[in-house]
Structures are given as C-alpha cells and as structure tokens.
Amino acid sequence: QTTDLDLGNVLSFSWFGRMEGMVFNDADADGRIDPSEVGIPEVPVNIRFRDGSLYQATVTDGSGEYGFAEVFPFFKWLVAEVDYARKKPTGLTAYVDYGGVLDPTDPANRDPGPWPSRISYTDYDGSTKYKLHPQPQNPNDPANAYGSTYARTQLDDGADTLLQAMHLFLGQKNMIDWGKVDYRAGENGGISGMVVYATTRAEDDPRNAAIEDWEPGIPRVQVALYRDHDDDGVIDDLNGDGQVTLADVDNYPLGWFDGSGAKGPEDIDHNGNGLFDSGDALNITHTDSWDDNQPSGCIQRLPAPVNGQQPNLCFDNFGTWNQIRPGVFDGGYIFLSYFPGGRYQYDRQPNPAKWEKQGLPPDTYIVAATPPPGYLVQREEDKNVDLGDQYVPSKLTATAPLPECVGDLHEVPNILSMLTSD
C-alpha cells in the first residue's frame, strides 16, 4: 500500500556559494550606500582565478544589483573585480558570511552604523530576515576605514578597491558593494590593462585580438609608459640624446629597477653600464603578482600544527572559511602617475617616488610591455585558429578605433606559426 506524505518544506543546502552586492553612485565618496544613493546599471563584475583567467562574469541590473548564484567552493582564493571603464572608484563595503544561525535577536546581526543595513530585508509576511550572519571585523584593520565590527569599508586611493580576494564556502553568501562617482573636470582613470599568455588567436589582424576567458595573466612583467605628443607613432625623446631610448628591463627576480638588488643575467642593460636607466620613459611598473601580494589579516581560528608546522593565516584550505581581503590577480597593471620631463632625471635619486606626479595629463602615450625570458610579443603570424566566421563589428553601436601597433618593422612570413615555440 502506498500513501502520499506531505513533508512540507525540506531544508537543503546549496552545493555552491553565492556572491552578490551593488555598484552604486557614491555621492559623498564614503564607500558605503546611503539612503539617497542609487545603483549604477550595466557595470561589469567579474570573478577571476588568481592567475588572471576569468571564472565568471555578470553585469549589474537596472537597480545596480549583481549576483553570482553558483560560486564553486574551491577551498582556495578567488579574486572579485569591478569594471573600471566608466567611473572613478571611491571604495567598497564588504560583508562576510560567518555561518551559523540568522538570529534577529543576536546583536551581531544588527548594524551599529548610521547607514541602512544591507544584510537585512523585510519578508512578505512583514518579518525581518537576514541574508547572512556577519563575520566580526577587526576594528584596527588598516583596510577597515571606520573600524566597524559589522562590515569592512575600504576607501580608494587610486585604484585600490577594484579588486578583492575572496574565499567562499558552499551554502554561504558574501557581499561587496562597490562605490563609484563621475570623474571631475581634468581627472581621468589613467592607463590600465593586462599582460597575458595568449594561448589562442583567431583574428587575422593581431591588433583585433582580445583576451580570451581562459588565458592567464603573466606576473612581474615590466611595463613602460612613453609619451607621443605629436602622435607620429614614435616615442618622444625626453632624455635629450637625439634618439628613441628604451628603458632598461628588470626581469624577475626583481630588484635592479628600484635598487634593492643587483642586475641579474635575465635583465636587459641597453648601454651596458650596469646601472638601470629609464631612457625616455615617463614611468615604469611591473604587472601584479598574486604570490607577491597574498591576502593578510584574515578573521579565522588557525588549526593545530600539522606535522609540526603551524598553518599560516589566510592559507588555502577549508579552515579559512569565508573571507574578503585586499588582493590582486596575476598580470594586471595601471599607470596613474608620471615623472614630469621623464623618469631618467631621477634614476640616481635616493627616493625617486617623491618626484612622481599623480594623474596623467591628456596626451598620446605609448605603452610597452617587455616579454620576460621564454615569452615573445604576439606577432602577425602567431595564429593557431584559422576557421569559423569572420568577426564583423556591429553597426548599431559606436566603437572607438583600436590603437595602432607601433615599434620596429616586422616582416610577416608566408606560413603561420601554429605553435608558440615557432
């Protein structure tokens, strides 16, 4: 005999974590949502692996909200990213799930700040519900601007809050609200981008090639910024030697560039004087490295020593649980400053950074990434996918012209190099 049995609502946890939040117009630039501040629609938000390859991507809806409903619990750090193309970042507020019961009587669930709570909402029956049980934050954390124990607000100083390292476990929810404002007159967002290992290319013209989701960034690559004021495709002569002078190159292991180490056999010394010379560069940087900027300050209880070794704070494992901490992925770079007249003037100064001027003036620039040993710049013949439909740009939307490639002339062979080793 069979009998129907109504089990009612059966609780089942999700096999995935959830990340959500809002990108909002932060009118008072305080990094948190005020009652009068509204969301910004159609802002891309990404989750990347630490090597810079893309894991998931979405855009904010009409109210500025976004959500990733299925974030796999990798037991390792991921990196959340908000778009940088349209507006100036002001800061972010992060809410980290501590797990446990969502008890409205628990004081830890009540937002002590003067701004509205982002983790509570009114249910259909009029009762107050909570999205997560907030992880108690460290009020003395340098990345906690207001010393809140409820949520961590990190204010922006350039582009510090475009990225956040994140640990997220199954059945849990983390939230990041990203603040942005319009650039003021005379301001801009500088020049930023990625240096990637281009494993795939289908475009006939390498100028049209875009970064594929699965292509990883390359850390510690030197990137130099040059001026091309007359827009002739040739680097301006800033050091006055009558010719184009490229900057010397400090390849990994780094140290020659900033004087903290000696020149190594992997480095490029154009004039052979043993000293790092900036040539005609306005500024020089290196691409971000996850390994060199690992998260710190995690809120966690470390387990007992394993085989006599104490696990490090923020280590990749189950015990790190849910976290949102400052972090970067491999391969990214940004220029927000320059050395007026050229960096060469300060190569021998004990503290060249004090001569650095914030903000790039409107001008034409040339960006040069020098491939480290074992890598080549993608060439015309470097094409390993030669089938499928040809890309046709949409005529419905206006698109900015792609920048011209500059540099030494290169003779293109008759045969494609299908392998990166060719």
Coordinates of C-alpha atoms in Angstrom, one line a residue:
Q1 CA 0.0 0.0 0.0
T2 CA 1.3 3.4 -0.9
T3 CA 0.5 6.6 0.9
D4 CA 1.3 10.2 0.0
L5 CA 3.2 12.0 2.7
D6 CA 3.5 15.8 2.7
L7 CA 6.9 16.6 4.1
G8 CA 6.4 20.3 3.9
N9 CA 9.5 22.4 3.2
V10 CA 12.6 20.3 3.4
L11 CA 15.8 22.2 4.1
S12 CA 18.6 21.5 1.6
F13 CA 21.8 23.5 1.5
S14 CA 23.3 24.7 -1.7
W15 CA 26.4 23.0 -3.1
F16 CA 27.6 26.4 -4.2
G17 CA 28.3 29.7 -2.5
R18 CA 26.7 33.0 -3.6
M19 CA 28.3 36.4 -4.1
E20 CA 26.2 39.5 -4.5
G21 CA 26.1 43.2 -4.0
M22 CA 25.6 46.6 -5.7
V23 CA 27.6 49.1 -7.7
F24 CA 26.3 52.4 -6.5
N25 CA 26.7 56.2 -7.1
D26 CA 28.7 57.1 -4.0
A27 CA 27.9 60.8 -4.0
D28 CA 29.7 61.5 -0.7
A29 CA 32.6 59.2 -1.5
D30 CA 32.4 57.4 1.8
G31 CA 32.5 53.8 0.4
R32 CA 29.0 52.8 1.7
I33 CA 25.5 53.1 0.5
D34 CA 23.5 56.0 2.0
P35 CA 19.7 56.1 1.8
S36 CA 19.8 58.7 -1.1
E37 CA 22.3 56.9 -3.2
V38 CA 21.2 54.8 -6.1
G39 CA 22.7 51.9 -8.0
I40 CA 24.5 52.1 -11.4
P41 CA 23.2 49.7 -14.1
E42 CA 25.2 47.7 -16.6
V43 CA 28.5 47.7 -14.8
P44 CA 30.5 44.5 -15.4
V45 CA 31.6 42.5 -12.3
N46 CA 33.9 39.5 -12.6
I47 CA 35.3 36.7 -10.6
R48 CA 38.8 35.6 -11.6
F49 CA 41.2 32.9 -10.7
R50 CA 44.4 34.0 -9.2
D51 CA 46.3 33.6 -12.4
G52 CA 44.0 36.3 -14.0
S53 CA 41.9 33.9 -16.1
L54 CA 38.2 34.5 -15.9
Y55 CA 35.9 32.3 -13.9
Q56 CA 32.5 34.1 -14.0
A57 CA 31.2 37.4 -15.3
T58 CA 28.0 39.4 -15.0
V59 CA 26.7 42.9 -15.2
T60 CA 24.6 44.9 -12.7
D61 CA 20.8 45.1 -13.4
G62 CA 18.7 48.3 -13.7
S63 CA 19.0 49.0 -9.9
G64 CA 22.7 48.4 -9.8
E65 CA 22.5 45.0 -8.1
Y66 CA 24.5 41.9 -9.2
G67 CA 24.7 38.3 -8.2
F68 CA 26.7 35.1 -8.8
A69 CA 24.3 32.3 -7.8
E70 CA 26.7 29.4 -8.1
V71 CA 30.3 30.0 -7.0
F72 CA 32.0 26.7 -6.6
P73 CA 33.7 26.1 -3.2
F74 CA 37.3 25.6 -4.5
F75 CA 38.8 25.9 -0.9
K76 CA 41.1 28.5 -2.4
W77 CA 41.2 32.2 -3.1
L78 CA 39.4 33.8 -6.0
V79 CA 39.6 37.5 -7.0
A80 CA 36.4 39.7 -7.4
E81 CA 36.7 42.6 -9.8
V82 CA 34.6 45.6 -10.7
D83 CA 34.7 47.4 -14.0
Y84 CA 37.0 50.5 -14.3
A85 CA 36.0 51.9 -17.7
R86 CA 33.2 54.3 -16.8
K87 CA 33.5 55.9 -13.4
K88 CA 36.0 56.7 -10.6
P89 CA 36.2 54.2 -7.7
T90 CA 35.6 55.6 -4.2
G91 CA 35.7 52.5 -2.1
L92 CA 33.8 49.4 -1.1
T93 CA 32.0 47.8 1.8
A94 CA 32.3 44.1 2.3
Y95 CA 30.0 41.8 4.3
V96 CA 31.5 38.3 5.0
D97 CA 29.3 35.4 6.0
Y98 CA 30.4 33.9 9.3
G99 CA 28.0 31.0 9.1
G100 CA 25.6 30.0 11.9
V101 CA 22.0 30.9 12.6
L102 CA 20.5 34.0 11.2
D103 CA 19.0 35.1 14.5
P104 CA 17.4 38.6 14.6
T105 CA 17.9 38.8 18.3
D106 CA 21.6 38.4 18.0
P107 CA 23.3 41.8 18.5
A108 CA 25.9 40.8 16.0
N109 CA 23.3 40.8 13.3
R110 CA 22.4 44.4 14.0
D111 CA 24.2 47.1 12.0
P112 CA 25.6 49.6 14.6
G113 CA 26.4 52.2 11.9
P114 CA 24.2 55.2 10.9
W115 CA 23.6 53.8 7.4
P116 CA 20.9 51.3 6.5
S117 CA 21.6 47.6 6.8
R118 CA 22.4 45.7 3.7
I119 CA 22.1 42.3 5.1
S120 CA 18.5 42.6 6.4
Y121 CA 15.3 42.8 4.5
T122 CA 11.5 42.6 5.1
D123 CA 9.9 39.4 4.1
Y124 CA 6.5 39.0 2.5
D125 CA 4.9 38.5 6.0
G126 CA 6.4 41.7 7.3
S127 CA 9.1 40.0 9.4
T128 CA 12.8 40.9 9.3
K129 CA 15.1 38.4 7.6
Y130 CA 18.8 38.3 7.2
K131 CA 21.0 37.3 4.2
L132 CA 24.0 36.3 6.3
H133 CA 25.5 36.3 9.8
P134 CA 28.2 38.9 9.5
Q135 CA 31.8 37.9 10.3
P136 CA 33.1 40.2 13.1
Q137 CA 35.7 42.5 11.6
N138 CA 38.9 43.8 13.1
P139 CA 38.3 47.5 14.1
N140 CA 42.1 48.1 13.9
D141 CA 42.5 46.7 10.4
P142 CA 44.1 49.4 8.1
A143 CA 41.7 48.3 5.4
N144 CA 38.7 49.0 7.7
A145 CA 38.2 52.7 7.3
Y146 CA 35.5 53.2 10.0
G147 CA 36.7 50.5 12.5
S148 CA 33.3 48.7 12.2
T149 CA 33.0 45.2 13.6
Y150 CA 30.0 44.5 11.4
A151 CA 31.3 45.3 7.9
R152 CA 34.6 46.4 6.4
T153 CA 34.7 49.6 4.4
Q154 CA 37.9 50.2 2.4
L155 CA 38.3 53.6 0.8
D156 CA 40.1 54.1 -2.5
D157 CA 43.4 55.7 -3.1
G158 CA 43.8 55.5 -6.8
A159 CA 42.6 52.1 -7.8
D160 CA 42.9 50.1 -4.6
T161 CA 39.3 48.9 -4.4
L162 CA 38.8 47.5 -7.9
L163 CA 39.9 44.0 -6.7
Q164 CA 39.2 41.9 -3.6
A165 CA 40.5 38.4 -2.8
M166 CA 37.6 36.2 -1.7
H167 CA 37.1 32.8 0.0
L168 CA 33.6 31.5 -0.3
F169 CA 32.2 28.2 1.0
L170 CA 29.1 26.2 -0.1
G171 CA 25.8 27.4 1.2
Q172 CA 27.3 30.7 2.3
K173 CA 27.0 34.3 1.0
N174 CA 29.5 37.1 0.7
M175 CA 28.6 40.7 -0.3
I176 CA 30.6 43.5 -1.8
D177 CA 29.1 46.9 -2.5
W178 CA 31.3 49.0 -4.9
G179 CA 31.2 52.8 -4.8
K180 CA 31.8 55.0 -7.8
V181 CA 31.4 58.6 -8.9
D182 CA 31.9 60.6 -12.1
Y183 CA 35.3 61.9 -12.8
R184 CA 35.7 65.6 -12.1
A185 CA 36.9 68.1 -14.8
G186 CA 40.6 67.3 -15.5
E187 CA 40.5 63.9 -14.0
N188 CA 40.9 60.5 -15.7
G189 CA 41.4 56.9 -14.8
G190 CA 44.9 56.6 -16.1
I191 CA 46.0 53.7 -18.4
S192 CA 45.5 50.1 -17.3
G193 CA 45.4 46.7 -18.8
M194 CA 46.8 43.2 -18.6
V195 CA 49.7 41.2 -19.9
V196 CA 48.5 37.7 -20.7
Y197 CA 49.8 34.4 -22.1
A198 CA 47.9 34.4 -25.4
T199 CA 47.3 30.7 -25.9
T200 CA 44.6 31.3 -28.6
R201 CA 44.3 33.7 -31.5
A202 CA 41.8 33.5 -34.4
E203 CA 41.9 37.1 -35.6
D204 CA 43.8 37.8 -38.8
D205 CA 45.0 41.2 -37.5
P206 CA 46.6 40.8 -34.1
R207 CA 45.5 44.3 -33.3
N208 CA 41.9 43.0 -33.1
A209 CA 42.8 40.1 -30.8
A210 CA 41.1 40.2 -27.4
I211 CA 41.9 38.3 -24.2
E212 CA 40.1 35.0 -24.0
D213 CA 38.5 34.0 -20.8
W214 CA 40.9 31.1 -20.2
E215 CA 44.1 33.0 -20.9
P216 CA 46.2 33.6 -17.7
G217 CA 48.0 36.8 -16.8
I218 CA 51.8 37.0 -16.6
P219 CA 53.1 38.4 -13.3
R220 CA 56.1 40.6 -12.8
V221 CA 56.4 41.8 -16.4
Q222 CA 57.9 45.3 -16.8
V223 CA 55.6 47.8 -18.5
A224 CA 56.9 51.2 -19.5
L225 CA 54.9 54.4 -20.3
Y226 CA 56.2 56.7 -23.0
R227 CA 54.9 60.0 -24.5
D228 CA 54.0 60.5 -28.1
H229 CA 52.9 64.1 -28.0
D230 CA 52.9 64.7 -31.8
D231 CA 51.0 61.4 -32.4
D232 CA 53.5 60.2 -35.0
G233 CA 53.8 56.7 -33.6
V234 CA 57.4 57.3 -32.4
I235 CA 58.4 57.7 -28.7
D236 CA 59.3 61.3 -27.8
D237 CA 63.0 61.9 -26.9
L238 CA 62.8 63.0 -23.3
N239 CA 66.3 62.4 -22.2
G240 CA 67.8 64.6 -24.9
D241 CA 70.1 62.1 -26.6
G242 CA 68.6 62.7 -30.0
Q243 CA 67.1 59.2 -30.4
V244 CA 64.5 56.9 -29.0
T245 CA 65.9 55.3 -25.9
L246 CA 64.0 52.4 -24.4
A247 CA 64.1 51.8 -20.7
D248 CA 66.4 49.1 -19.3
V249 CA 64.4 46.0 -18.2
D250 CA 64.4 44.4 -14.8
N251 CA 63.1 40.9 -15.2
Y252 CA 62.2 38.6 -12.3
P253 CA 63.7 38.3 -9.8
L254 CA 63.2 42.0 -9.4
G255 CA 65.4 44.5 -7.5
W256 CA 67.6 46.1 -10.1
F257 CA 65.0 48.7 -11.0
D258 CA 64.4 50.1 -7.5
G259 CA 68.0 49.5 -6.2
S260 CA 67.0 46.7 -3.8
G261 CA 69.0 44.1 -5.7
A262 CA 71.8 43.7 -8.3
K263 CA 71.4 43.3 -12.0
G264 CA 70.9 39.7 -13.0
P265 CA 71.6 37.8 -16.2
E266 CA 67.9 37.9 -17.0
D267 CA 67.9 41.7 -17.1
I268 CA 68.4 44.0 -20.2
D269 CA 71.0 46.7 -19.9
H270 CA 70.9 48.6 -23.2
N271 CA 74.1 50.6 -22.8
G272 CA 75.9 48.1 -20.7
N273 CA 76.8 50.5 -17.9
G274 CA 75.4 48.2 -15.2
L275 CA 73.0 50.9 -13.9
F276 CA 69.3 50.9 -14.5
D277 CA 68.4 53.7 -17.0
S278 CA 64.8 54.7 -17.6
G279 CA 65.6 56.1 -21.1
D280 CA 62.6 58.1 -22.5
A281 CA 60.0 56.5 -20.2
L282 CA 57.6 58.7 -18.2
N283 CA 57.0 55.9 -15.7
I284 CA 57.8 52.2 -15.2
T285 CA 55.9 49.5 -13.4
H286 CA 55.6 45.7 -13.2
T287 CA 52.4 43.6 -13.6
D288 CA 50.7 42.4 -10.4
S289 CA 51.7 39.1 -8.9
W290 CA 49.4 37.1 -6.6
D291 CA 52.3 35.4 -5.0
D292 CA 53.9 38.7 -4.1
N293 CA 50.7 40.2 -2.7
Q294 CA 48.9 37.4 -0.9
P295 CA 45.9 38.3 1.4
S296 CA 46.6 39.0 5.1
G297 CA 44.6 39.9 8.1
C298 CA 42.0 37.1 7.8
I299 CA 39.5 36.6 10.5
Q300 CA 40.0 32.9 11.4
R301 CA 40.9 30.5 14.1
L302 CA 44.0 28.6 12.9
P303 CA 44.0 24.8 13.4
A304 CA 46.6 22.9 15.4
P305 CA 50.0 22.4 13.9
V306 CA 50.2 19.9 11.1
N307 CA 53.4 17.7 11.2
G308 CA 54.9 20.3 13.5
Q309 CA 54.2 23.2 11.2
Q310 CA 51.7 26.0 12.1
P311 CA 49.4 26.9 9.2
N312 CA 49.7 30.5 8.1
L313 CA 46.9 33.0 8.4
C314 CA 44.8 33.1 5.2
F315 CA 46.1 29.8 3.9
D316 CA 44.3 27.9 1.2
N317 CA 42.1 25.4 2.9
F318 CA 38.7 24.6 4.4
G319 CA 39.6 26.3 7.7
T320 CA 40.0 29.7 6.2
W321 CA 36.2 29.7 5.6
N322 CA 34.7 32.9 4.1
Q323 CA 36.9 35.9 3.7
I324 CA 37.1 39.2 1.7
R325 CA 40.5 40.8 1.8
P326 CA 42.6 43.1 -0.4
G327 CA 44.2 41.2 -3.2
V328 CA 45.3 41.1 -6.8
F329 CA 45.4 38.6 -9.7
D330 CA 48.4 38.0 -12.0
G331 CA 49.1 40.2 -15.0
G332 CA 47.3 43.5 -14.2
Y333 CA 49.0 46.9 -14.3
I334 CA 47.9 50.6 -14.1
F335 CA 49.6 54.0 -14.7
L336 CA 48.0 56.7 -12.6
S337 CA 51.1 58.9 -12.3
Y338 CA 54.2 60.1 -14.2
F339 CA 57.6 61.8 -13.8
P340 CA 57.4 65.3 -15.5
G341 CA 60.1 65.5 -18.1
G342 CA 60.9 61.8 -17.9
R343 CA 61.9 59.4 -15.2
Y344 CA 65.6 59.4 -16.3
Q345 CA 66.1 62.6 -14.2
Y346 CA 65.5 60.6 -11.0
D347 CA 67.3 57.3 -11.8
R348 CA 70.1 58.2 -9.4
Q349 CA 67.9 59.9 -6.8
P350 CA 67.6 58.0 -3.4
N351 CA 63.8 58.4 -3.4
P352 CA 62.5 59.0 -6.9
A353 CA 58.9 58.4 -5.9
K354 CA 58.8 61.8 -4.2
W355 CA 59.1 63.5 -7.7
E356 CA 56.3 61.4 -9.1
K357 CA 53.1 63.4 -10.0
Q358 CA 49.7 61.9 -9.6
G359 CA 47.3 62.0 -12.6
L360 CA 48.1 61.6 -16.2
P361 CA 47.6 64.7 -18.3
P362 CA 45.6 64.4 -21.6
D363 CA 48.1 63.3 -24.3
T364 CA 49.0 60.5 -26.6
Y365 CA 51.0 57.7 -25.0
I366 CA 52.8 54.5 -26.0
V367 CA 52.7 51.6 -23.6
A368 CA 55.5 48.9 -24.0
A369 CA 55.4 45.5 -22.2
T370 CA 58.7 43.7 -22.5
P371 CA 58.3 39.9 -22.6
P372 CA 60.3 38.2 -19.9
P373 CA 62.7 35.3 -20.9
G374 CA 60.7 32.5 -22.5
Y375 CA 58.0 34.8 -24.0
L376 CA 57.5 36.7 -27.2
V377 CA 55.2 39.5 -28.1
Q378 CA 52.3 38.2 -30.2
R379 CA 53.2 38.7 -33.9
E380 CA 51.1 38.8 -37.1
E381 CA 52.0 35.2 -37.9
D382 CA 51.1 33.9 -34.4
K383 CA 47.7 32.5 -35.3
N384 CA 46.6 29.0 -34.2
V385 CA 42.8 29.1 -35.0
D386 CA 42.0 29.5 -38.7
L387 CA 38.4 28.5 -39.1
G388 CA 35.0 29.8 -38.3
D389 CA 33.1 33.0 -39.1
Q390 CA 35.0 36.3 -39.5
Y391 CA 34.2 38.9 -36.8
V392 CA 32.0 41.7 -38.1
P393 CA 31.7 44.8 -35.8
S394 CA 28.2 45.8 -35.0
K395 CA 26.9 48.9 -36.9
L396 CA 24.3 49.6 -34.2
T397 CA 26.8 50.9 -31.6
A398 CA 29.6 53.3 -32.0
T399 CA 33.0 51.7 -31.3
A400 CA 36.3 53.6 -30.6
P401 CA 39.0 52.8 -33.1
L402 CA 41.6 50.4 -31.9
P403 CA 45.0 51.8 -31.2
E404 CA 47.7 51.4 -33.8
C405 CA 50.6 49.0 -33.1
V406 CA 54.0 50.8 -33.0
G407 CA 57.6 49.7 -32.9
D408 CA 60.1 48.2 -35.2
L409 CA 59.0 46.9 -38.6
H410 CA 58.4 43.2 -38.8
E411 CA 58.4 41.1 -42.0
V412 CA 55.5 38.7 -41.9
P413 CA 56.3 35.2 -43.2
N414 CA 54.1 33.3 -45.7
I415 CA 53.4 30.5 -43.2
L416 CA 51.5 30.9 -39.8
S417 CA 53.3 29.8 -36.7
M418 CA 50.7 27.5 -35.2
L419 CA 52.8 26.7 -32.1
T420 CA 54.1 29.2 -29.5
S421 CA 57.5 27.7 -29.9
D422 CA 57.8 28.6 -33.6

